């Protein structure tokens, strides 16, 4: 990133690395929300920079919506601070915050038409009528609801309602947009399109997004960074690649994508390699990691990073094991093979279906003897 | 083609059904009709029929007979049938300023009471909806608690409270806040107190039912879009509670207009309301035709707001 580039594009692509001393737009410190004695959001720290599209992922009930609602100003904090654009939000009511939220339940006004729902926020800013009309028209075009603008929410389908809610939040172009599962009810085509539009809007107006999603693929494609949440805490925060390729715990490895996880002990810890004796055999990893010899550790292997070949000869050496195909799941583009090892463990392996599986004899099939192997760089070491 | 024909079932092939099965079939097929028929019969029997009887009496003349009015249809000798419709009663009521003033006064009192009930009941209903899980059933219970005692008893209790030598005056005198009793009983004030007190639950309960259904996240959404609480109230909460407001207001306005007991006991002779006039015509004067005409006019006065309401509702639901 040269100085020249930052002239034309003030916001760097990786603002969280804090190379140019940019202040974060949102600063969250020690944020906690308790219901009864139990913390729905538990001591969270997070900085989000302008222009980011930050995705929150996590299981149901882990506190994603609660976190968004605290940012929007609907929940009182038990402790911690939220600073948006340099202003402490402690005493700022929801209606004065520079945020807009798209509710998980949409919360559309049932007595107002689509058009009026969207215009409501702009009217609060005392915008001239003609400008409101233009903005509403524009956003309706974006979400493809121009023909439905006179309808009441009741007269719309679930996906259409979701688009109205999205449009209502987007139209005010706030500094920070909070979207609670914005695309969950859309069909695949419209979802892809809206994802693209979201990214576009972000480019054009420089809005910062925090998006809750259940869809990992969506998070992977949209997010500049993402956080994996569990029981009110952040398990890991990072770019999609970091989280997928370098998960910091078994929970994250298993939650994002799928992973075969085996327990083991470190037998050798060199500067540029680690050797682990696991339940399924020896694993050799060709990059160094600070682990202690003889410490307990977990090795995670992504199914798509394992090679599978039909073979009668038993495998020997590190990073390879023999087994037998126990089950096959056909997913179209890929198939998932459940390989049963002599030790009784089952390893998931995915392989692309590069040939049409019409003639079974050309494919690996049930009860075939197979060897599975992986590159020395593929195995992920997890200490927790 | 021939296949289709062959598959067509013949009447002979249909299994025979018992009489009971056929009856049940009928019931099922006409279920909607039966559902509608029950309230219809009820309405005809207990609303329309009495209405026509009263209407008939209102078009008769006072007579010294039993019942004390002339018949509408008479069979004279020689098979001649005469139908007599007398509109004198209506002319009398509409020309006599006593009746006119009483109607106006009744409407004034009932409209004012309805507004007072709404202004007091709305925040009460709102507070109940917002109250905690322990307080809510208790508060609701408190609202319907008065119905456990006789209405008449409760009005007598108010007489005891409001009288010159009543509880309130005695208390104020003893506290030295006043030197002589304030006249409350047998004034319009007492009538207002009675009506507002009696009909308040009819305002609160529909409002409560309406507000309870309101989605709390709508208020949050409005705030999120930059709307201050007062603006949110007028643009979101109020329009969405309009059905409750209208239902509650009608439930107060309609019975309050024809109210008889409250103006009679708490207003004495000083407050003229149409219910009292009607009662006097009927019992003291034994003038059934005029009493019936008073009732018919009252009915129309009450039907008009309902029609207006229906009209606006129809319009609102047609709105795109
Ligand atoms: N008002 C409340 N009172 C008590 N508990 C609550 C309240 N709101 C949320 N919770 C609890 O807090 C936890 C977090 O809720 P939250 O809505 O943030 O979950 P979420 O991560 O958004 O889940 P989902 O993906 O299902 O939407 C849940 O266990 C929920 O039961
Ligand atoms: Mg949620």
mmCIF file with all atom_site columns, N, CA, C and O and ligand atoms in Angstrom, chain A residues 59-66 68-69 104 180-181 212 214, ligand 2:
data_model
loop_
_atom_site.group_PDB
_atom_site.id
_atom_site.type_symbol
_atom_site.label_atom_id
_atom_site.label_alt_id
_atom_site.label_comp_id
_atom_site.label_asym_id
_atom_site.label_entity_id
_atom_site.label_seq_id
_atom_site.pdbx_PDB_ins_code
_atom_site.Cartn_x
_atom_site.Cartn_y
_atom_site.Cartn_z
_atom_site.occupancy
_atom_site.B_iso_or_equiv
_atom_site.pdbx_formal_charge
_atom_site.auth_seq_id
_atom_site.auth_comp_id
_atom_site.auth_asym_id
_atom_site.auth_atom_id
_atom_site.pdbx_PDB_model_num
ATOM   1  N  N   . UNK A 1 59  ? -24.299 -19.587 16.907 1.00 0.00 ? 59  UNK A N   1
ATOM   2  C  CA  . UNK A 1 59  ? -25.494 -20.407 17.017 1.00 0.00 ? 59  UNK A CA  1
ATOM   3  C  C   . UNK A 1 59  ? -26.674 -19.596 17.503 1.00 0.00 ? 59  UNK A C   1
ATOM   4  O  O   . UNK A 1 59  ? -26.532 -18.455 17.948 1.00 0.00 ? 59  UNK A O   1
ATOM   5  N  N   . UNK A 1 60  ? -27.853 -20.182 17.436 1.00 0.00 ? 60  UNK A N   1
ATOM   6  C  CA  . UNK A 1 60  ? -29.052 -19.511 17.895 1.00 0.00 ? 60  UNK A CA  1
ATOM   7  C  C   . UNK A 1 60  ? -28.947 -19.222 19.390 1.00 0.00 ? 60  UNK A C   1
ATOM   8  O  O   . UNK A 1 60  ? -28.532 -20.080 20.157 1.00 0.00 ? 60  UNK A O   1
ATOM   9  N  N   . UNK A 1 61  ? -29.302 -17.994 19.760 1.00 0.00 ? 61  UNK A N   1
ATOM   10 C  CA  . UNK A 1 61  ? -29.314 -17.640 21.179 1.00 0.00 ? 61  UNK A CA  1
ATOM   11 C  C   . UNK A 1 61  ? -27.956 -17.284 21.755 1.00 0.00 ? 61  UNK A C   1
ATOM   12 O  O   . UNK A 1 61  ? -27.800 -17.191 22.960 1.00 0.00 ? 61  UNK A O   1
ATOM   13 N  N   . UNK A 1 62  ? -26.964 -17.063 20.908 1.00 0.00 ? 62  UNK A N   1
ATOM   14 C  CA  . UNK A 1 62  ? -25.624 -16.787 21.437 1.00 0.00 ? 62  UNK A CA  1
ATOM   15 C  C   . UNK A 1 62  ? -25.427 -15.310 21.728 1.00 0.00 ? 62  UNK A C   1
ATOM   16 O  O   . UNK A 1 62  ? -24.393 -14.901 22.242 1.00 0.00 ? 62  UNK A O   1
ATOM   17 N  N   . UNK A 1 63  ? -26.414 -14.473 21.397 1.00 0.00 ? 63  UNK A N   1
ATOM   18 C  CA  . UNK A 1 63  ? -26.329 -13.066 21.767 1.00 0.00 ? 63  UNK A CA  1
ATOM   19 C  C   . UNK A 1 63  ? -26.085 -12.104 20.618 1.00 0.00 ? 63  UNK A C   1
ATOM   20 O  O   . UNK A 1 63  ? -25.812 -10.924 20.850 1.00 0.00 ? 63  UNK A O   1
ATOM   21 N  N   . UNK A 1 64  ? -26.239 -12.556 19.398 1.00 0.00 ? 64  UNK A N   1
ATOM   22 C  CA  . UNK A 1 64  ? -25.985 -11.682 18.241 1.00 0.00 ? 64  UNK A CA  1
ATOM   23 C  C   . UNK A 1 64  ? -26.972 -10.517 18.198 1.00 0.00 ? 64  UNK A C   1
ATOM   24 O  O   . UNK A 1 64  ? -26.582 -9.356  18.096 1.00 0.00 ? 64  UNK A O   1
ATOM   25 N  N   . UNK A 1 65  ? -28.270 -10.864 18.293 1.00 0.00 ? 65  UNK A N   1
ATOM   26 C  CA  . UNK A 1 65  ? -29.282 -9.801  18.234 1.00 0.00 ? 65  UNK A CA  1
ATOM   27 C  C   . UNK A 1 65  ? -29.126 -8.849  19.411 1.00 0.00 ? 65  UNK A C   1
ATOM   28 O  O   . UNK A 1 65  ? -29.288 -7.636  19.268 1.00 0.00 ? 65  UNK A O   1
ATOM   29 N  N   . UNK A 1 66  ? -28.831 -9.395  20.576 1.00 0.00 ? 66  UNK A N   1
ATOM   30 C  CA  . UNK A 1 66  ? -28.676 -8.559  21.764 1.00 0.00 ? 66  UNK A CA  1
ATOM   31 C  C   . UNK A 1 66  ? -27.554 -7.541  21.548 1.00 0.00 ? 66  UNK A C   1
ATOM   32 O  O   . UNK A 1 66  ? -27.707 -6.366  21.885 1.00 0.00 ? 66  UNK A O   1
ATOM   33 N  N   . UNK A 1 68  ? -26.475 -6.307  18.698 1.00 0.00 ? 68  UNK A N   1
ATOM   34 C  CA  . UNK A 1 68  ? -26.943 -5.286  17.753 1.00 0.00 ? 68  UNK A CA  1
ATOM   35 C  C   . UNK A 1 68  ? -27.886 -4.316  18.451 1.00 0.00 ? 68  UNK A C   1
ATOM   36 O  O   . UNK A 1 68  ? -27.810 -3.102  18.247 1.00 0.00 ? 68  UNK A O   1
ATOM   37 N  N   . UNK A 1 69  ? -28.784 -4.859  19.271 1.00 0.00 ? 69  UNK A N   1
ATOM   38 C  CA  . UNK A 1 69  ? -29.766 -4.011  19.947 1.00 0.00 ? 69  UNK A CA  1
ATOM   39 C  C   . UNK A 1 69  ? -29.103 -3.052  20.925 1.00 0.00 ? 69  UNK A C   1
ATOM   40 O  O   . UNK A 1 69  ? -29.593 -1.946  21.149 1.00 0.00 ? 69  UNK A O   1
ATOM   41 N  N   . UNK A 1 104 ? -34.748 -8.333  12.975 1.00 0.00 ? 104 UNK A N   1
ATOM   42 C  CA  . UNK A 1 104 ? -34.912 -9.742  12.609 1.00 0.00 ? 104 UNK A CA  1
ATOM   43 C  C   . UNK A 1 104 ? -36.384 -10.040 12.319 1.00 0.00 ? 104 UNK A C   1
ATOM   44 O  O   . UNK A 1 104 ? -36.707 -10.839 11.459 1.00 0.00 ? 104 UNK A O   1
ATOM   45 N  N   . UNK A 1 180 ? -29.930 -7.475  10.999 1.00 0.00 ? 180 UNK A N   1
ATOM   46 C  CA  . UNK A 1 180 ? -30.112 -8.737  11.716 1.00 0.00 ? 180 UNK A CA  1
ATOM   47 C  C   . UNK A 1 180 ? -30.686 -9.769  10.749 1.00 0.00 ? 180 UNK A C   1
ATOM   48 O  O   . UNK A 1 180 ? -31.876 -9.762  10.463 1.00 0.00 ? 180 UNK A O   1
ATOM   49 N  N   . UNK A 1 181 ? -29.867 -10.615 10.252 1.00 0.00 ? 181 UNK A N   1
ATOM   50 C  CA  . UNK A 1 181 ? -30.231 -11.641 9.276  1.00 0.00 ? 181 UNK A CA  1
ATOM   51 C  C   . UNK A 1 181 ? -31.006 -11.039 8.117  1.00 0.00 ? 181 UNK A C   1
ATOM   52 O  O   . UNK A 1 181 ? -32.167 -11.367 7.902  1.00 0.00 ? 181 UNK A O   1
ATOM   53 N  N   . UNK A 1 212 ? -25.651 -9.674  10.959 1.00 0.00 ? 212 UNK A N   1
ATOM   54 C  CA  . UNK A 1 212 ? -25.792 -10.982 11.598 1.00 0.00 ? 212 UNK A CA  1
ATOM   55 C  C   . UNK A 1 212 ? -26.236 -11.957 10.528 1.00 0.00 ? 212 UNK A C   1
ATOM   56 O  O   . UNK A 1 212 ? -27.113 -11.641 9.730  1.00 0.00 ? 212 UNK A O   1
ATOM   57 N  N   . UNK A 1 214 ? -26.690 -16.374 9.471  1.00 0.00 ? 214 UNK A N   1
ATOM   58 C  CA  . UNK A 1 214 ? -26.518 -17.791 9.770  1.00 0.00 ? 214 UNK A CA  1
ATOM   59 C  C   . UNK A 1 214 ? -25.807 -18.480 8.620  1.00 0.00 ? 214 UNK A C   1
ATOM   60 O  O   . UNK A 1 214 ? -25.431 -19.630 8.710  1.00 0.00 ? 214 UNK A O   1
HETATM 61 MG MG1 . LIG C 2 .   ? -31.271 -12.951 16.628 1.00 0.00 ? 2   LIG C MG1 1
#
